[in-house]
Each structure stands twice: as C-alpha cells, then as structure tokens.
Tab-separated table of C-alpha atoms and ligand atoms in Angstrom:
chain	number	residue	atom	x	y	z
A	5	MET	CA	-19.681	-35.643	20.377
A	6	VAL	CA	-19.266	-32.160	18.914
A	7	THR	CA	-22.301	-29.937	19.500
A	8	SER	CA	-23.442	-27.207	17.102
A	9	ARG	CA	-22.531	-24.640	19.747
A	10	GLN	CA	-18.984	-26.010	19.841
A	11	LEU	CA	-18.874	-25.865	16.026
A	12	ASP	CA	-20.010	-22.209	16.220
A	13	GLU	CA	-17.331	-21.442	18.754
A	14	GLY	CA	-14.758	-23.165	16.540
A	15	SER	CA	-15.725	-21.148	13.452
A	16	THR	CA	-15.651	-17.908	15.466
A	17	ARG	CA	-12.183	-18.803	16.754
A	18	ASP	CA	-10.946	-19.522	13.201
A	19	ALA	CA	-12.469	-16.270	11.951
A	20	ALA	CA	-10.820	-14.352	14.808
A	21	ALA	CA	-7.418	-15.892	14.042
A	22	GLY	CA	-7.689	-14.916	10.359
A	23	LEU	CA	-8.830	-11.410	11.257
A	24	LEU	CA	-6.018	-10.883	13.780
A	25	ALA	CA	-3.454	-11.959	11.158
A	26	LEU	CA	-4.966	-9.413	8.755
A	27	CYS	CA	-4.793	-6.719	11.472
A	28	ALA	CA	-1.105	-7.428	12.075
A	29	PHE	CA	-0.399	-7.161	8.343
A	30	LEU	CA	-2.411	-3.964	7.765
A	31	GLY	CA	-1.180	-2.318	10.971
A	32	SER	CA	2.500	-3.041	10.367
A	33	PRO	CA	4.164	0.417	10.621
A	34	GLU	CA	6.401	0.096	7.542
A	35	ARG	CA	3.384	-0.416	5.275
A	36	ASP	CA	1.968	3.098	5.918
A	37	LEU	CA	-1.607	1.792	5.699
A	38	ALA	CA	-2.911	2.789	9.149
A	39	ILE	CA	-1.420	4.301	12.306
A	40	LEU	CA	-2.649	4.594	15.913
A	41	GLY	CA	-6.397	3.767	16.043
A	42	GLU	CA	-6.933	4.216	12.278
A	43	GLY	CA	-8.721	1.633	10.164
A	44	ASN	CA	-10.663	-1.477	11.033
A	45	VAL	CA	-11.435	-4.975	9.777
A	46	SER	CA	-14.378	-7.341	9.819
A	47	CYS	CA	-15.494	-10.756	8.626
A	48	ARG	CA	-18.744	-12.657	8.543
A	49	VAL	CA	-19.127	-15.397	11.158
A	50	ASP	CA	-22.656	-16.616	10.402
A	51	ASP	CA	-25.934	-15.385	8.850
A	52	ASP	CA	-26.372	-12.622	11.406
A	53	SER	CA	-22.925	-12.098	12.928
A	54	MET	CA	-19.680	-10.407	12.111
A	55	LEU	CA	-16.466	-9.974	14.003
A	56	VAL	CA	-15.194	-6.387	13.865
A	57	LYS	CA	-12.337	-4.430	15.402
A	58	ALA	CA	-13.316	-2.660	18.618
A	59	SER	CA	-13.308	1.123	18.687
A	60	GLY	CA	-9.939	2.674	19.540
A	61	ALA	CA	-7.918	-0.536	19.177
A	62	SER	CA	-4.735	-0.263	17.141
A	63	LEU	CA	-4.493	-2.552	14.068
A	64	GLY	CA	-0.809	-3.111	14.729
A	65	ALA	CA	-1.276	-4.264	18.327
A	66	MET	CA	-4.477	-6.297	18.457
A	67	GLY	CA	-5.321	-8.961	20.986
A	68	ASP	CA	-8.301	-11.352	21.210
A	69	GLY	CA	-10.203	-8.834	23.347
A	70	ASP	CA	-9.928	-6.181	20.632
A	71	LEU	CA	-12.377	-7.969	18.343
A	72	THR	CA	-16.067	-7.809	19.083
A	73	GLU	CA	-18.936	-9.899	17.673
A	74	VAL	CA	-22.016	-7.972	16.581
A	75	ARG	CA	-25.421	-8.739	15.064
A	76	LEU	CA	-25.635	-7.526	11.474
A	77	SER	CA	-29.427	-7.234	11.596
A	78	VAL	CA	-29.353	-4.511	14.299
A	79	LEU	CA	-26.917	-2.360	12.319
A	80	LEU	CA	-28.594	-2.965	8.937
A	81	GLU	CA	-31.972	-2.036	10.412
A	82	LEU	CA	-30.548	1.327	11.466
A	83	VAL	CA	-29.042	1.881	8.003
A	84	ALA	CA	-32.324	0.941	6.284
A	85	SER	CA	-34.472	3.137	8.555
A	86	GLY	CA	-35.422	6.452	6.991
A	87	GLY	CA	-34.986	9.901	8.479
A	88	GLU	CA	-32.516	11.517	10.825
A	89	VAL	CA	-30.634	9.406	13.346
A	90	ASP	CA	-28.767	11.256	16.104
A	91	ASP	CA	-25.464	10.227	17.689
A	92	ALA	CA	-27.220	8.820	20.793
A	93	GLU	CA	-29.356	6.486	18.675
A	94	VAL	CA	-26.277	5.269	16.808
A	95	ALA	CA	-24.433	4.625	20.078
A	96	SER	CA	-27.454	2.754	21.439
A	97	ALA	CA	-27.709	0.561	18.316
A	98	LEU	CA	-23.993	-0.253	18.482
A	99	VAL	CA	-24.409	-1.418	22.098
A	100	ARG	CA	-27.554	-3.448	21.237
A	101	SER	CA	-25.753	-5.104	18.343
A	102	GLN	CA	-23.123	-6.677	20.618
A	103	ARG	CA	-23.380	-10.444	21.123
A	104	HIS	CA	-21.483	-10.187	24.413
A	105	SER	CA	-22.283	-7.181	26.581
A	106	THR	CA	-18.889	-7.227	28.298
A	107	ALA	CA	-16.948	-7.024	25.018
A	108	LYS	CA	-15.431	-3.774	23.821
A	109	ARG	CA	-17.642	-1.503	21.725
A	110	PRO	CA	-17.552	-1.504	17.918
A	111	SER	CA	-16.806	1.832	16.238
A	112	VAL	CA	-19.307	3.782	14.160
A	113	GLU	CA	-17.539	2.452	11.036
A	114	ALA	CA	-19.011	-0.983	11.910
A	115	LEU	CA	-22.125	0.242	10.061
A	116	LEU	CA	-20.231	0.423	6.774
A	117	HIS	CA	-18.654	-2.983	7.410
A	118	ALA	CA	-22.163	-4.393	7.899
A	119	VAL	CA	-23.264	-2.904	4.561
A	120	CYS	CA	-20.261	-4.415	2.727
A	121	LEU	CA	-20.766	-7.878	4.257
A	122	ASP	CA	-24.505	-7.716	3.576
A	123	ALA	CA	-23.737	-6.926	-0.084
A	124	GLY	CA	-21.766	-10.172	-0.360
A	125	ALA	CA	-18.203	-9.632	0.889
A	126	SER	CA	-16.852	-12.247	3.320
A	127	ALA	CA	-14.108	-10.067	4.793
A	128	VAL	CA	-13.464	-6.327	4.779
A	129	GLY	CA	-10.395	-4.216	5.533
A	130	HIS	CA	-10.590	-0.450	5.981
A	131	THR	CA	-7.335	1.510	5.937
A	132	HIS	CA	-6.048	5.037	5.386
A	133	PRO	CA	-2.943	4.341	3.224
A	134	VAL	CA	-0.690	7.386	2.825
A	135	SER	CA	-0.445	6.780	-0.941
A	136	VAL	CA	-4.192	6.325	-1.504
A	137	ASN	CA	-5.096	9.259	0.739
A	138	ALA	CA	-2.603	11.504	-1.059
A	139	VAL	CA	-4.771	11.072	-4.165
A	140	LEU	CA	-8.117	11.033	-2.313
A	141	CYS	CA	-7.224	14.302	-0.549
A	142	SER	CA	-6.440	16.047	-3.857
A	143	ASP	CA	-8.597	17.437	-6.661
A	144	ARG	CA	-7.526	14.394	-8.766
A	145	ALA	CA	-9.241	11.739	-6.602
A	146	SER	CA	-11.242	10.516	-9.593
A	147	ALA	CA	-7.964	9.559	-11.320
A	148	LEU	CA	-8.064	6.410	-9.140
A	149	VAL	CA	-11.160	5.128	-10.930
A	150	GLU	CA	-10.895	6.608	-14.430
A	151	GLY	CA	-9.098	3.565	-15.792
A	152	ALA	CA	-6.552	0.837	-15.167
A	153	LEU	CA	-2.862	1.714	-15.284
A	154	PHE	CA	-1.389	-1.810	-15.623
A	155	PRO	CA	-2.652	-5.399	-16.094
A	156	ASP	CA	-1.970	-6.725	-12.566
A	157	GLN	CA	-4.168	-3.959	-11.167
A	158	ILE	CA	-7.103	-5.498	-13.064
A	159	VAL	CA	-6.237	-9.056	-11.983
A	160	VAL	CA	-6.468	-8.092	-8.294
A	161	LEU	CA	-8.836	-5.077	-8.229
A	162	GLY	CA	-11.128	-5.864	-11.183
A	163	HIS	CA	-11.628	-3.439	-14.068
A	164	ARG	CA	-13.668	-0.891	-12.093
A	165	GLN	CA	-13.711	0.389	-8.512
A	166	LEU	CA	-16.129	2.629	-6.626
A	167	LEU	CA	-15.383	6.260	-5.661
A	168	VAL	CA	-17.626	7.741	-2.964
A	169	PRO	CA	-17.701	11.501	-2.244
A	170	TYR	CA	-17.021	12.680	1.319
A	171	VAL	CA	-19.990	11.956	3.585
A	172	ASP	CA	-20.133	12.170	7.395
A	173	PRO	CA	-18.877	8.772	8.719
A	174	GLY	CA	-21.658	6.783	10.395
A	175	VAL	CA	-25.242	6.259	9.283
A	176	ALA	CA	-25.106	8.867	6.493
A	177	LEU	CA	-22.029	7.288	4.922
A	178	ALA	CA	-23.346	3.731	5.336
A	179	ARG	CA	-26.634	4.703	3.607
A	180	HIS	CA	-24.797	6.477	0.798
A	181	VAL	CA	-22.474	3.526	0.166
A	182	ALA	CA	-25.377	1.044	0.309
A	183	VAL	CA	-27.092	2.917	-2.551
A	184	MET	CA	-23.881	3.268	-4.596
A	185	LEU	CA	-23.000	-0.419	-4.065
A	186	GLY	CA	-26.460	-1.422	-5.321
A	187	GLU	CA	-25.980	0.722	-8.450
A	188	PHE	CA	-22.488	-0.717	-9.017
A	189	VAL	CA	-23.702	-4.311	-8.769
A	190	ALA	CA	-26.648	-3.573	-11.076
A	191	ALA	CA	-24.264	-2.125	-13.696
A	192	GLU	CA	-21.318	-4.522	-13.360
A	193	GLY	CA	-22.878	-7.738	-12.057
A	194	VAL	CA	-20.192	-8.037	-9.347
A	195	LEU	CA	-19.197	-6.294	-6.130
A	196	PRO	CA	-16.342	-3.792	-6.391
A	197	LYS	CA	-13.094	-4.992	-4.799
A	198	VAL	CA	-12.340	-1.460	-3.598
A	199	ILE	CA	-14.424	1.420	-2.309
A	200	TYR	CA	-12.451	4.681	-2.258
A	201	LEU	CA	-13.793	7.299	0.154
A	202	VAL	CA	-12.809	10.863	-0.788
A	203	ASN	CA	-10.843	12.667	1.969
A	204	HIS	CA	-10.949	9.511	4.091
A	205	GLY	CA	-9.497	6.156	2.958
A	206	MET	CA	-10.373	2.844	1.324
A	207	PHE	CA	-12.393	-0.317	1.962
A	208	ALA	CA	-11.156	-3.637	0.499
A	209	LEU	CA	-13.958	-6.189	-0.066
A	210	GLY	CA	-12.712	-9.768	-0.241
A	211	ASP	CA	-13.865	-13.370	-0.309
A	212	SER	CA	-11.340	-13.995	2.484
A	213	THR	CA	-9.018	-12.073	4.812
A	214	ASP	CA	-6.154	-13.102	2.495
A	215	GLU	CA	-7.863	-11.472	-0.462
A	216	VAL	CA	-8.410	-8.281	1.562
A	217	GLN	CA	-4.651	-8.229	2.133
A	218	ARG	CA	-3.913	-8.626	-1.606
A	219	ILE	CA	-6.448	-5.965	-2.586
A	220	THR	CA	-5.029	-3.469	-0.090
A	221	VAL	CA	-1.395	-3.859	-1.172
A	222	MET	CA	-2.376	-3.627	-4.850
A	223	ALA	CA	-4.466	-0.481	-4.227
A	224	ASP	CA	-1.459	0.982	-2.406
A	225	LYS	CA	0.748	0.180	-5.414
A	226	VAL	CA	-1.768	1.655	-7.880
A	227	ALA	CA	-1.860	4.891	-5.870
A	228	ARG	CA	1.948	5.102	-5.734
A	229	VAL	CA	2.230	4.521	-9.493
A	230	LEU	CA	-0.521	7.081	-10.102
A	231	LEU	CA	1.214	9.688	-7.929
A	232	SER	CA	4.424	9.215	-9.923
A	233	ALA	CA	2.564	9.283	-13.246
A	234	LEU	CA	0.868	12.537	-12.221
A	235	ALA	CA	4.268	13.995	-11.344
A	236	VAL	CA	5.639	13.101	-14.796
A	237	GLY	CA	2.567	14.116	-16.776
A	238	ALA	CA	-0.978	12.827	-17.291
A	239	PRO	CA	-1.647	9.145	-16.471
A	240	ARG	CA	-2.063	6.981	-19.579
A	241	TYR	CA	-4.672	4.285	-18.883
A	242	LEU	CA	-5.098	0.971	-20.688
A	243	THR	CA	-7.813	1.230	-23.317
A	244	ALA	CA	-11.242	-0.028	-22.257
A	245	ALA	CA	-10.907	-2.927	-24.730
A	246	ASP	CA	-7.477	-3.923	-23.368
A	247	ALA	CA	-8.754	-3.691	-19.782
A	248	ARG	CA	-11.781	-5.873	-20.581
A	249	ARG	CA	-9.502	-8.372	-22.304
A	250	ILE	CA	-7.271	-8.690	-19.209
A	251	ASP	CA	-10.363	-9.061	-17.042
A	252	THR	CA	-11.602	-12.055	-19.061
A	253	ARG	CA	-8.444	-13.720	-20.496
A	254	PRO	CA	-8.206	-17.412	-19.540
A	255	ASP	CA	-4.566	-17.053	-18.397
A	256	GLU	CA	-5.465	-14.086	-16.172
A	257	LEU	CA	-8.372	-16.037	-14.681
A	258	LEU	CA	-5.888	-18.835	-13.951
A	259	ARG	CA	-3.559	-16.308	-12.347
A	260	ARG	CA	-6.397	-15.156	-10.058
A	261	GLN	CA	-7.071	-18.755	-9.062
A	262	ALA	CA	-3.361	-19.344	-8.442
A	263	LEU	CA	-3.152	-16.235	-6.239
A	264	ALA	CA	-6.136	-17.414	-4.201
A	265	ALA	CA	-4.682	-20.941	-3.879
A	266	ARG	CA	-1.333	-19.618	-2.638
A	267	THR	CA	-2.897	-18.006	0.435
A	268	PRO	CA	-2.230	-19.595	3.854
A	269	SER	CA	-5.904	-20.345	4.549
A	270	ALA	CA	-6.400	-22.030	1.164
A	271	GLN	CA	-3.336	-24.175	1.733
A	272	LYS	CA	-4.690	-25.111	5.143
A	273	GLU	CA	-7.901	-26.283	3.495
A	274	LEU	CA	-5.959	-28.306	0.907
A	275	THR	CA	-3.865	-30.074	3.525
A	276	SER	CA	-6.557	-30.632	6.158
B	1	ZN	ZN1	-11.692	5.486	8.466
C-alpha cells in the first residue's frame, strides 16, 4: 500500500528531478545565462512548500543536496509584515522556513521566488543573462518592455512583461515585486511570463520547469535582437493591434499548446 507520505516523497523527488534538469540547462556555460553562484530556481511542491536552490550552489553543477525545501508561509509572512526588517531577521526567517534543518540554506532571493509562486507560477527560473543584463544595465532598459519585436516573442513571453526598477535584493525587492505583480494581474488578467529587474537580471515564471526554460531562451533572444536593433537604429515594434492579434490568433494558441506538449515532462505524462 502506498501511504500519503510516500506519495509526498515521490512528488518531491519528481519536482527535484525537473528542477535539477532546469539547473543544468540554465547553468550550461555556453548559454551565458548564469556563471558561478549566479541565479536560482524554484518550484512548488505542495500548498506550503517549494524546492529552491541553496545559497552559493552553482546552477551548472547542482546535486541533490543543493536543493532545499522551504515553507512558503514563513517567507510570505515576512514579506507581508510591515516596517523595517534587518538582515538578522531575514536570516532567521530563512532558517525557520527550512523543512529539514540539516539541509543547506536558501538564499535571500528565495523571498522573491516565494512571491512568484504565491502569485500563481508553478516554477521559476532566475538568471543574469549577458544579453538581457546588457540592456538592463543601460539607460534603455525600458526598451525591453515597450513593445514586441517579432511574433514568436509574443507566443512565448506574452504581449507584455514587467520591468522593476533596482531595489535592494531581499525583503524590499520581494515587497516591491509583490505590489507590481498585483497591479500587472489586475490590468492584464494574467501573470507576466518575465520580470526584468533593472541592473540585476530576469525571473521567468512558468507553469512548468520546461516552460521556464523556453521563456528564458526566448528572453535571451529578444535581448540579443534588441541589442542589434539598437546598434542599427531605433527598434521598430509590432503595432499594438498586430501584437494583440498574435496573442489571440487560433493558430498561435495552437502553437503554444504544441510547444507545451513537446516538452519532456508532458510527453512523460502522455506515455505513462
Ligand atoms: Zn540575482
């Protein structure tokens, strides 16, 4: 007989396997998405748990012990609390959030992962792509969100993304993003697929680790095209009407479904 605890352990193991595959992809050196200890990933395990990369671990060289399971409620409580929170209180909350006291510690960016998962994402990937950061570290950062450059960008990233000004990473940033995410959802009716952080990097919000992978490579491509367009002249965006049309065309919706169905985890579901 399979107990509920064994089922829990099974789902955590599956989540860890998916997350480690995402880490290997995002941390692969030739992709220029994250080096050394940069970036982190997370996914929801159950109502109050997420798996997240441990602080200091390298995305390109992750092992089972480099993921840590934390309680979302402890981190979200800290984000929702008003007033100043000092570094010691943050460190204490991160320790209290851990499901297993012997596991490695989560980084302070776990707070922002908790906010993204709480907003509705199932998996999150945070990277510092060279291409994206080249734009985010310039005075043209807003060019990333002023419009769509080509149709496939809209298919994968949606017609609008979120740009967040530089805020001290940790509680302040998590609170700021929580407010901006709420405003975005109220205006658009959906979560953004990408959160761009000025002078920092990007967060990809997916329904699966496979979608996080697709979002990240498309955001990297958008940034590289934008950098070249800026070198030639001013970027020429699709009109708002054309962008909306791509976002709602039946054939583009089918293409989104086909992309999702082609992913390894979806195929596993189909064949199991
Ligand atoms: Zn970062």
